[in-house]
Coordinates of C-alpha atoms and ligand atoms in Angstrom, one line a residue:
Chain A
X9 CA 5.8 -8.2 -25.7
X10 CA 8.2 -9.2 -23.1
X11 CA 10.1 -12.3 -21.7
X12 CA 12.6 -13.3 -19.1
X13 CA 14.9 -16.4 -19.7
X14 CA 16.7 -18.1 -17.0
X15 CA 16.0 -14.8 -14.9
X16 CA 18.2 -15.1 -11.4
X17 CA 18.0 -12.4 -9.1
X18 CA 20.3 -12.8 -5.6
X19 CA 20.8 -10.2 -2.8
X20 CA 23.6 -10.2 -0.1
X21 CA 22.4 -9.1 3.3
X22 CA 24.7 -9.5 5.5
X23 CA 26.4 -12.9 6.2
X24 CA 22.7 -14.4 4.2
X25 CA 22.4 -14.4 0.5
X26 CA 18.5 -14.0 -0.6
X27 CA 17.6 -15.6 -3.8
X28 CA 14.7 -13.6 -5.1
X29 CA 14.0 -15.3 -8.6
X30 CA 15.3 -18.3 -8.8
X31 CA 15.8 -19.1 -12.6
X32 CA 12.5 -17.7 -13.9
X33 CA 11.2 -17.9 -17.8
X34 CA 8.4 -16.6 -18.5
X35 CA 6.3 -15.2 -21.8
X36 CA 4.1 -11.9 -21.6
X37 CA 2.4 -12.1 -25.1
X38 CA 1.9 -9.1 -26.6
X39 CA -1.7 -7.7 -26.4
X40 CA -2.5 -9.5 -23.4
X41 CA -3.3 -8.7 -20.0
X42 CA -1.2 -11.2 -17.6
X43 CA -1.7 -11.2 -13.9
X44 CA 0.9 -12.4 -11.3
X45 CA 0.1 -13.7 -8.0
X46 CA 2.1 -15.3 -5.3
X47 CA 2.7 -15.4 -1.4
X48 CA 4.0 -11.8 -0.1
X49 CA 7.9 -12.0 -0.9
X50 CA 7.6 -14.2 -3.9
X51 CA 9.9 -12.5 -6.0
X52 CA 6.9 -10.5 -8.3
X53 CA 7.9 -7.1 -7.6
X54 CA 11.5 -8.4 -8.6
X55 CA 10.4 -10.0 -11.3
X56 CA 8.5 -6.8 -12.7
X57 CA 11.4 -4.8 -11.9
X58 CA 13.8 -6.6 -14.4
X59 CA 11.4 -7.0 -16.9
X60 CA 11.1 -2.8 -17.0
X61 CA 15.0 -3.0 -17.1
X62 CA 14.7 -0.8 -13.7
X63 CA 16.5 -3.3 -12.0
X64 CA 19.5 -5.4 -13.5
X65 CA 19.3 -9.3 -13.0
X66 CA 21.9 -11.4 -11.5
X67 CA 21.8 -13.8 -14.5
X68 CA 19.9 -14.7 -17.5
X69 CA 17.7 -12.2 -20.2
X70 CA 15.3 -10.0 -19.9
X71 CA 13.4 -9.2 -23.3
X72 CA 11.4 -6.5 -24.0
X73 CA 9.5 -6.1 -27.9
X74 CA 12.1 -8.5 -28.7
X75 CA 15.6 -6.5 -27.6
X76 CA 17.8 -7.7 -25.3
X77 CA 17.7 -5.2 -22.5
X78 CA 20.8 -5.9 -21.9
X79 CA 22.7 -5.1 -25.1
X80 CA 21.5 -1.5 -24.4
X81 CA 23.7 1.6 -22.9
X82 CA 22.3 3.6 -20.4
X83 CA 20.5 6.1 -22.9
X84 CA 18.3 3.7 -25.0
X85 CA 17.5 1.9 -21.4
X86 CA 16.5 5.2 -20.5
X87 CA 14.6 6.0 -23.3
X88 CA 12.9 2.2 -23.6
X89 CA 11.5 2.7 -19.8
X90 CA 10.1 6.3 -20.8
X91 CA 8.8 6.0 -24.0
X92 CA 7.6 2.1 -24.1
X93 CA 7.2 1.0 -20.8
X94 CA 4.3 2.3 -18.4
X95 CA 5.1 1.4 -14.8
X96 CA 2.8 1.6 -11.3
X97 CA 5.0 1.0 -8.3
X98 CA 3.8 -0.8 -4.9
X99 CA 5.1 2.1 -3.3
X100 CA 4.2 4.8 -5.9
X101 CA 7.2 6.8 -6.0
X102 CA 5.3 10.1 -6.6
X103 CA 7.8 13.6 -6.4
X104 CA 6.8 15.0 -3.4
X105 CA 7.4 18.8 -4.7
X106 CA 5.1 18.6 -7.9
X107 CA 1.2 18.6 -8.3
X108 CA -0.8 15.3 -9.1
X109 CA -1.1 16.8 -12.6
X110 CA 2.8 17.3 -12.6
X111 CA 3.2 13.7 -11.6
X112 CA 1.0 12.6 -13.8
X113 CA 2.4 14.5 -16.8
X114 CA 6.5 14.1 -15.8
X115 CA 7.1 10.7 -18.3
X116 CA 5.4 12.2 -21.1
X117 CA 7.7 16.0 -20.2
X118 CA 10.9 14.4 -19.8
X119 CA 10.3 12.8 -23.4
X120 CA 9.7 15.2 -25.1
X121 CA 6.3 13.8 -26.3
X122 CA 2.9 15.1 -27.0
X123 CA 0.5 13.1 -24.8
X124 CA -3.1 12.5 -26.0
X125 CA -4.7 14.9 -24.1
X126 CA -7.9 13.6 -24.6
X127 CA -7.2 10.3 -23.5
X128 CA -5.1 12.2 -20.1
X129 CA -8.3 13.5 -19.2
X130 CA -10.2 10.4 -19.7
X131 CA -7.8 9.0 -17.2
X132 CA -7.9 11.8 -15.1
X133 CA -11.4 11.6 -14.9
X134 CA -12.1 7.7 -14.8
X135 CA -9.8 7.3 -11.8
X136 CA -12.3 10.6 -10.1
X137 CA -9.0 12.8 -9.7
X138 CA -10.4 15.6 -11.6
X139 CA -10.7 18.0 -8.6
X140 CA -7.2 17.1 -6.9
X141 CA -5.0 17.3 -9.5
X142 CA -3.4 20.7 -7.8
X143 CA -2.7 18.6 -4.5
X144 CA 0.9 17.6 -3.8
X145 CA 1.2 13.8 -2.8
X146 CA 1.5 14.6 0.9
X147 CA -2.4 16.5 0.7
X148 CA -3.9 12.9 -0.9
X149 CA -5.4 9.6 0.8
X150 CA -3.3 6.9 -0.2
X151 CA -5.6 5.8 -2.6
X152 CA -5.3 9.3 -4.4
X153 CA -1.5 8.7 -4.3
X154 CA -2.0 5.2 -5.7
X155 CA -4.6 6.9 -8.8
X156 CA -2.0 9.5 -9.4
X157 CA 0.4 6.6 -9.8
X158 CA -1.6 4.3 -12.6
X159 CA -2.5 7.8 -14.1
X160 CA 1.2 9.1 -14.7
X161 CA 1.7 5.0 -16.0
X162 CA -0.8 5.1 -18.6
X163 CA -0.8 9.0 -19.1
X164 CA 1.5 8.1 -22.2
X165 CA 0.0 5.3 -23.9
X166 CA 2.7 3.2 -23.3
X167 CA 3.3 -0.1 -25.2
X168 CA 3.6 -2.0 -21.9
X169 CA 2.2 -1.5 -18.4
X170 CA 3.9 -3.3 -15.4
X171 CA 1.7 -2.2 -12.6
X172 CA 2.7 -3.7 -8.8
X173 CA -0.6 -4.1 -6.8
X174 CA -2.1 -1.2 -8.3
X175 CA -5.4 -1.4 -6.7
X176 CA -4.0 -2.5 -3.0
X177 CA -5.5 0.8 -1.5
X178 CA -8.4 1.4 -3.0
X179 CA -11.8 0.6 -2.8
X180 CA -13.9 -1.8 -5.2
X181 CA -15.3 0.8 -7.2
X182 CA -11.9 2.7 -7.3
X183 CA -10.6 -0.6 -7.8
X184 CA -12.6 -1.5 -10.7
X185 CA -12.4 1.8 -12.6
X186 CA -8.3 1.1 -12.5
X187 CA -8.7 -2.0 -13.7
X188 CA -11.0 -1.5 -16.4
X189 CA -8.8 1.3 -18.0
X190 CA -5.9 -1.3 -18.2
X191 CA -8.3 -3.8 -19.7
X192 CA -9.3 -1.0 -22.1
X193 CA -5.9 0.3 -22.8
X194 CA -5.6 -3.5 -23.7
X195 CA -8.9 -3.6 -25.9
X196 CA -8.5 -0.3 -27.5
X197 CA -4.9 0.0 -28.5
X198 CA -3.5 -3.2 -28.4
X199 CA -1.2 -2.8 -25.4
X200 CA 0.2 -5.4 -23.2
X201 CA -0.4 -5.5 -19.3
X202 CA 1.2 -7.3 -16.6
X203 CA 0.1 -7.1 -13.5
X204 CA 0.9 -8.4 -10.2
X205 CA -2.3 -8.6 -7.3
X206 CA -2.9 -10.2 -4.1
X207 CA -6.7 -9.6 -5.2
X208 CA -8.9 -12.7 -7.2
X209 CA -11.3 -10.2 -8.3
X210 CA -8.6 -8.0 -10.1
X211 CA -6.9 -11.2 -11.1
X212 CA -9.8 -11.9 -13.2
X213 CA -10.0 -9.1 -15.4
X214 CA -6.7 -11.1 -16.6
X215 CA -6.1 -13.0 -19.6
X216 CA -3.8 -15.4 -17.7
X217 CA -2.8 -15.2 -14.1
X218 CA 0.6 -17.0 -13.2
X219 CA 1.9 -17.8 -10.3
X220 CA 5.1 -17.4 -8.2
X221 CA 6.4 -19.0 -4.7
X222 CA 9.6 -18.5 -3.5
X223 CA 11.1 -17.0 -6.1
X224 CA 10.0 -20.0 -9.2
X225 CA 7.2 -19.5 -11.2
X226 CA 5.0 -22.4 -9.8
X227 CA 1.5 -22.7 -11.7
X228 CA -0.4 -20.9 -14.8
X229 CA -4.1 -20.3 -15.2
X230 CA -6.1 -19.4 -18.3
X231 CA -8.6 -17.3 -19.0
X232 CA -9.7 -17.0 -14.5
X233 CA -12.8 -15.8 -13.1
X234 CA -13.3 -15.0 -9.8
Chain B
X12 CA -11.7 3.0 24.9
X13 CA -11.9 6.2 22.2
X14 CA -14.7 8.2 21.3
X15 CA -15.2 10.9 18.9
X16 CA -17.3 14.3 19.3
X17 CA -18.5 16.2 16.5
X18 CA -15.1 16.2 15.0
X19 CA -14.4 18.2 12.1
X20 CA -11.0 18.7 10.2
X21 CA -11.1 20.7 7.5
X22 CA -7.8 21.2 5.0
X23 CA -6.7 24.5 2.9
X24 CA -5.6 23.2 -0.2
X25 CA -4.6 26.7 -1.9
X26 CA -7.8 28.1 -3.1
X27 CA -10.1 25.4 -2.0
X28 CA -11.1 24.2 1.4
X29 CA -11.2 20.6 2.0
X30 CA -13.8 19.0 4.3
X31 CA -12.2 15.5 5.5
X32 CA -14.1 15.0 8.7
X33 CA -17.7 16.9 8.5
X34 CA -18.7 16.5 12.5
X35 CA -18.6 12.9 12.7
X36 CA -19.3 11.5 16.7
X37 CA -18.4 8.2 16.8
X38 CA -17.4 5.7 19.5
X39 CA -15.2 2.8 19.6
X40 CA -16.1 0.8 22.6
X41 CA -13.1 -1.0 25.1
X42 CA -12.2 -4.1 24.3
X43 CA -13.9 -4.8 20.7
X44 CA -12.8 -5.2 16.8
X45 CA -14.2 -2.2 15.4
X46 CA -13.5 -2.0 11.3
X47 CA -13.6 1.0 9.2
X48 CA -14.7 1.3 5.5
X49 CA -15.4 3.5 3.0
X50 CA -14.6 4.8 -0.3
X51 CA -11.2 6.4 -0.9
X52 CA -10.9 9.8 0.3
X53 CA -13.9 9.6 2.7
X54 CA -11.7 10.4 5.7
X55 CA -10.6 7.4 7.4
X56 CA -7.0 7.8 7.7
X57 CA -7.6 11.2 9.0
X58 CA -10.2 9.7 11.3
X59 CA -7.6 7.5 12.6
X60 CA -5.0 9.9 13.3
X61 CA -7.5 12.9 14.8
X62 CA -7.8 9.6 17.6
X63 CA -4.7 8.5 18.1
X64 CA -3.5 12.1 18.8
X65 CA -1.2 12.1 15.8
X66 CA -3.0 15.3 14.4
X67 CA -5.5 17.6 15.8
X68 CA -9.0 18.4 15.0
X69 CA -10.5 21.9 13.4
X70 CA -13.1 21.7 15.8
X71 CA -14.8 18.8 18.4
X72 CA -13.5 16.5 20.6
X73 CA -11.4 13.5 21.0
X74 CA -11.1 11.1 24.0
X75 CA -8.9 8.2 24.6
X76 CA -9.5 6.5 27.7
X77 CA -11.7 9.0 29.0
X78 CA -9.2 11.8 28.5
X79 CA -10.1 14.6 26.7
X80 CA -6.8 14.8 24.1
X81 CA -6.7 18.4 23.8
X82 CA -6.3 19.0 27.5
X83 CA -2.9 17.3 27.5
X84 CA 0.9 19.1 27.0
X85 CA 3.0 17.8 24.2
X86 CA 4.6 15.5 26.3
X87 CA 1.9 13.8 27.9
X88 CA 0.2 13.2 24.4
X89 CA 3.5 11.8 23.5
X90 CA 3.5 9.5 26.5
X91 CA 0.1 8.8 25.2
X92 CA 1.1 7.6 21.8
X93 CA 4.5 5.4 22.7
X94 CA 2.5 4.1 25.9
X95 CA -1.0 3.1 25.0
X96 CA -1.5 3.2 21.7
X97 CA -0.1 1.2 19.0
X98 CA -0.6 2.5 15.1
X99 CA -0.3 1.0 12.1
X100 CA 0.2 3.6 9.3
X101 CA -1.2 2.9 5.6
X102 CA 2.5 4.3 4.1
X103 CA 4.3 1.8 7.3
X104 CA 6.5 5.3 7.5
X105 CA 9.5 3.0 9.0
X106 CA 12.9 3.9 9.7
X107 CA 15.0 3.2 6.5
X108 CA 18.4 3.3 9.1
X109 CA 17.2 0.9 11.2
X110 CA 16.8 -3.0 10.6
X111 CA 13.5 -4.6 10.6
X112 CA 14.1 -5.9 14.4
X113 CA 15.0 -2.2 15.6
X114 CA 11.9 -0.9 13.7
X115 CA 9.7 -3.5 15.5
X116 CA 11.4 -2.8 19.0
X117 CA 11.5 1.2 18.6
X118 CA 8.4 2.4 20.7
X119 CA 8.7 0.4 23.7
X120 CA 12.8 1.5 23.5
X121 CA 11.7 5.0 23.2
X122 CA 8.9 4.6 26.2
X123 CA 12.0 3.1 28.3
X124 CA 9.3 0.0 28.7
X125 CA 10.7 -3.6 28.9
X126 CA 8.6 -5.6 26.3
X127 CA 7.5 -8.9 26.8
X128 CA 9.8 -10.7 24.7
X129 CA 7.8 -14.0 24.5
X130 CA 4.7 -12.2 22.9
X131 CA 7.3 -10.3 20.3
X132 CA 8.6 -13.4 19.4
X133 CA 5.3 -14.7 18.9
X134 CA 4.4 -11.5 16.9
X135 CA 7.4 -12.0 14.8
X136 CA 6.8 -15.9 14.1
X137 CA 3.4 -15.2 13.3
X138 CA 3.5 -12.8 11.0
X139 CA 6.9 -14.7 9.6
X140 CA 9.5 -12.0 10.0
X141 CA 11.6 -14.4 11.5
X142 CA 14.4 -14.7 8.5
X143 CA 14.4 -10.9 7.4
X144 CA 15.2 -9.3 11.7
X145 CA 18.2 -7.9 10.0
X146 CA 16.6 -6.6 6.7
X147 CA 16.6 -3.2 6.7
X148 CA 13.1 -1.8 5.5
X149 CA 14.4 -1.2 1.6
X150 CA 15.9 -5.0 1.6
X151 CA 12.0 -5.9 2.5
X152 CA 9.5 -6.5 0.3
X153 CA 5.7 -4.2 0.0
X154 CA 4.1 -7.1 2.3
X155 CA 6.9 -8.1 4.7
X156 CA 7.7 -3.8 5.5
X157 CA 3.7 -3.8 6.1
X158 CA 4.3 -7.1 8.3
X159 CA 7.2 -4.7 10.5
X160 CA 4.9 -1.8 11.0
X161 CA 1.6 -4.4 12.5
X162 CA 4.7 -5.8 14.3
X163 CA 6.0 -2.4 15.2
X164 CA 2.4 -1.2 16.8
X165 CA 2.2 -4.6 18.2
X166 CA 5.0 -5.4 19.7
X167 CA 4.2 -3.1 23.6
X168 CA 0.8 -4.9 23.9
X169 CA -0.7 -1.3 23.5
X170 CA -4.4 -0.9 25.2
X171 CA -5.7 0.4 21.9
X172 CA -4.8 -0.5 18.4
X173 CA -5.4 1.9 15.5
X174 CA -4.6 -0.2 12.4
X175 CA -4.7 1.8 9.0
X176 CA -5.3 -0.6 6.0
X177 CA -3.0 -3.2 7.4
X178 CA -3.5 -6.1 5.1
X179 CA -3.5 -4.4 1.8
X180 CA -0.3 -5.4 0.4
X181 CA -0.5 -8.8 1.9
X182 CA -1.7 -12.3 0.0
X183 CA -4.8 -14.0 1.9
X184 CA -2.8 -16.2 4.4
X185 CA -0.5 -13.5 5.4
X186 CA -3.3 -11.3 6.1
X187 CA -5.2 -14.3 7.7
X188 CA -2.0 -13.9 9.9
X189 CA -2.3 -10.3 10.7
X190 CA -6.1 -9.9 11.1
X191 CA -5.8 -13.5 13.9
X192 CA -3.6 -11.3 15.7
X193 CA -5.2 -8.6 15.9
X194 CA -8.0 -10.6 17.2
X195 CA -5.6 -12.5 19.6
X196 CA -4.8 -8.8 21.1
X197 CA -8.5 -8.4 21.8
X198 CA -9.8 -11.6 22.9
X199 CA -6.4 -12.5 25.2
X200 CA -5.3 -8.9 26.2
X201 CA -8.9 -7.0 26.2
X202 CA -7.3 -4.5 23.8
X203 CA -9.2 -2.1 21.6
X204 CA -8.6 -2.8 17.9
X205 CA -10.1 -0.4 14.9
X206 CA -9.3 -1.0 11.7
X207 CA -9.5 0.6 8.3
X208 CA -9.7 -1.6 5.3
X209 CA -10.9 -1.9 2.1
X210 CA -11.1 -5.8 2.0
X211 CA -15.2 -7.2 3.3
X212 CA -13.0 -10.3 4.6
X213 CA -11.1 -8.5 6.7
X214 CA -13.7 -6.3 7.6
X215 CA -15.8 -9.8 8.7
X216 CA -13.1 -10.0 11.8
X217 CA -14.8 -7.4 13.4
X218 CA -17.3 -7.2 15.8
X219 CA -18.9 -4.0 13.9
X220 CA -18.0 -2.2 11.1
X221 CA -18.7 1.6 10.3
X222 CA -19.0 3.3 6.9
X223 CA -17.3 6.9 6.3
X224 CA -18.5 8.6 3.1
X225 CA -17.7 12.0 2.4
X226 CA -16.2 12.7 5.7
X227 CA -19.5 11.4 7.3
X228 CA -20.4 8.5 9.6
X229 CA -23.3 7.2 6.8
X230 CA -23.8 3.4 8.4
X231 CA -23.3 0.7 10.5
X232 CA -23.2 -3.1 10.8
X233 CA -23.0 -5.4 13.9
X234 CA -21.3 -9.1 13.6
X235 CA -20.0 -8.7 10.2
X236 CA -19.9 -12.0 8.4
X237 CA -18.6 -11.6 4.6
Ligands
ATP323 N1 -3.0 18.0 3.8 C1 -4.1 18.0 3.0 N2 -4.6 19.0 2.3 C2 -5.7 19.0 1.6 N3 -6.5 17.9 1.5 C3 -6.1 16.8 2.2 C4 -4.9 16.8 3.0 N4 -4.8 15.5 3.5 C5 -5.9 14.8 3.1 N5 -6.7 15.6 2.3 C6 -7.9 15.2 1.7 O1 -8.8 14.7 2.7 C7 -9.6 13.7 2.2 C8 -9.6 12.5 3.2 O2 -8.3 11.9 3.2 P1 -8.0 10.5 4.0 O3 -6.6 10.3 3.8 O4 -8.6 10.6 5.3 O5 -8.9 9.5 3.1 P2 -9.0 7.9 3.2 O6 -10.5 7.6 3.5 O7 -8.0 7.4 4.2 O8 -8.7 7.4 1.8 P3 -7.9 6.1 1.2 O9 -8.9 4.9 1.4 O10 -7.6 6.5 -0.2 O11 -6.7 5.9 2.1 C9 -9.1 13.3 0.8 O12 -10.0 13.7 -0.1 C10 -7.8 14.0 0.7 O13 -7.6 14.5 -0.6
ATP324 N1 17.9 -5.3 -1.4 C1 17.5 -6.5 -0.9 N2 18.3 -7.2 -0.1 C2 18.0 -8.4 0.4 N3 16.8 -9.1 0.1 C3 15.9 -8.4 -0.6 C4 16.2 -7.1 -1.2 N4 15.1 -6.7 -1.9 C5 14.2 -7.7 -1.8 N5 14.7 -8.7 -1.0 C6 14.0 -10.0 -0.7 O1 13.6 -10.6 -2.0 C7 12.4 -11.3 -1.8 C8 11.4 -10.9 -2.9 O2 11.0 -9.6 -2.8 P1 9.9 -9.0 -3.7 O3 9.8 -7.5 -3.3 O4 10.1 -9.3 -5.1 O5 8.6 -9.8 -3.2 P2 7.0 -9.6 -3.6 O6 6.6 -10.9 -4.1 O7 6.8 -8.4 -4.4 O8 6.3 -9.4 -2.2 P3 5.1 -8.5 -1.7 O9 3.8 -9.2 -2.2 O10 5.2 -8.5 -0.2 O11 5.2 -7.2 -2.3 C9 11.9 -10.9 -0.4 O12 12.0 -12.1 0.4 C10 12.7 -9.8 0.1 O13 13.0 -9.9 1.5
MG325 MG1 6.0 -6.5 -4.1
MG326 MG1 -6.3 6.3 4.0

């Protein structure tokens, strides 16, 4: 579903230079669900950043459904990461002015699609958000913020879902009700999931977890339980 | 060293009304490692910030120290705050101007206090900020701008310290790092430490942890092991 190739991310700051990914390749087959792990400034929320062509690397390819992200203009990058690509940031990035439901329905508006409005309320109602959807982000817990976030990600059944710690602030039944509707967008329609955790127990819900330290991808585990 | 009475904070939300806090009376004695759990949106963060003075009650009473918090003028609350109190928010809420360093050093530069530079410096190798001082908060990864606001809250040796989910976005050993410091503040300093978390082994640092469901003090469990 997606693949990175010699990926090399560098930052200046200041007189330093940071090297973030440090020649990366790595496969995320389609139809999987892939877990990343990895000491707290690895490189994995860089990593997941170039692979939704949010971020552009410093060298080497980036893959996604087998186009180079980087042959496309600014339009079809645009329309990849809205109509392919489902993504849950570590810092959600909800707009502050709009409604949970608002957040949660913004992808599928600014593309002009349909959703499934069946399966929005399934998600709606899975991650218990049914009775705050009219609460702007500032009126949630931050675990509310963080289910509004995986909501508006998976709100449009997208091919691909890059979700960043997506179950950092919540608790393990919250927890486990995220993770099981990525599992089941993964069992029911064939999508691919990558996800990056600091947590074992979400790890395991995983096909594969693999594993990054400064900035290299250092180790690989099949099929991981807990 | 804080102590809750019958607090209630409630939340208009247009045409609903929110209970966060239904009359909970809680105390958090001097000088122990309370922890805080609960499911999301039972009312912990707003617990938190009811007793650190950072928002005020519908109805009851808080006390820090023996001082009843409503008796005190804005700007002895805010000498309150800056002087004995350190937080730890869930969303960091750092400066994005300031580098990580300034961010760390802010409250005791605000309370005109001279901090004791050996124990930053101890704060800031422990937690391994060393290398990024002169990061600003977005060059910083999700764990290491968590790492700046324990630091932060820290850094003045604060008589109380309110820690919201501070380990969340951190992989075991950095959180190992956090939680031993927090439990360095207590056992060398006689500091108050209560901590919300969602994680049972960070929750077994404690010497007592108390469950919030609902907006409702529902349990309780002495010498945590996890
Ligand atoms: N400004 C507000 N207006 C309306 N409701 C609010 C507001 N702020 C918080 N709430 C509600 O109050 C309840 C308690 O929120 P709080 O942030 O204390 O939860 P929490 O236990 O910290 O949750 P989490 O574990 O997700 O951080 C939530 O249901 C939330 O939706
Ligand atoms: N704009 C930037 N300028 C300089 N360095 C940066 C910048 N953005 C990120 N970094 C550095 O790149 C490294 C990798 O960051 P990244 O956010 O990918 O880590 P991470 O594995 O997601 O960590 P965490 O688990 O804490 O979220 C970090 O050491 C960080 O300090
Ligand atoms: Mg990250
Ligand atoms: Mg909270």
């Amino acid at each position: 579903a997606a693949r990175a190739v010699d990926l090399v991310k560098t930052y200046a700051a200041g007189a330093a230079r940071v090297v973030a990914l440090d020649s990366v390749s790595i496969a995320f087959p389609a139809g999987r669900f892939t877990a990343v792990m990895g000491p707290s400034g690895s490189g994995k929320s860089t990593l997941l950043h170039c692979m939704a062509a949010l971020d552009a690397p410093t060298s080497g390819q980036v893959f996604v459904g087998g186009t180079d992200v980087s042959t496309l203009d600014e339009r079809q990058r645009t329309w990849l990461r809205r109509d392919r690509i489902g993504f849950v940031f570590q810092a959600f990035n909800l707009v502050p002015t709009l409604t949970a439901e608002e957040n949660i329905m913004l992808p599928a508006r600014l593309a002009r699609r349909d959703p499934d409005r069946r399966w929005v309320d399934r998600v709606i109602k899975t991650v218990g958000l049914r009775d705050r959807l009219h609460h702007r982000p500032a009126q949630l817990s931050g675990g509310q913020q963080q289910r509004v976030a995986v909501a508006r990600a998976l709100a449009g059944r997208p091919e691909i879902v890059f979700a960043d710690e997506p179950t950092g602030n919540l608790d393990s039944r919250s927890g486990a009700e995220v993770l099981g509707l990525l599992r089941a967008g993964v069992t029911e329609d064939g999508a691919s999931v990558v996800m990056v955790t600091h947590d074992p127990t979400a790890a395991a819900y995983a096909d594969r977890v693999m594993f990054l330290a400064d900035g290299r991808l250092v180790d690989e585990l099949s099929d991981p339980t807990a």
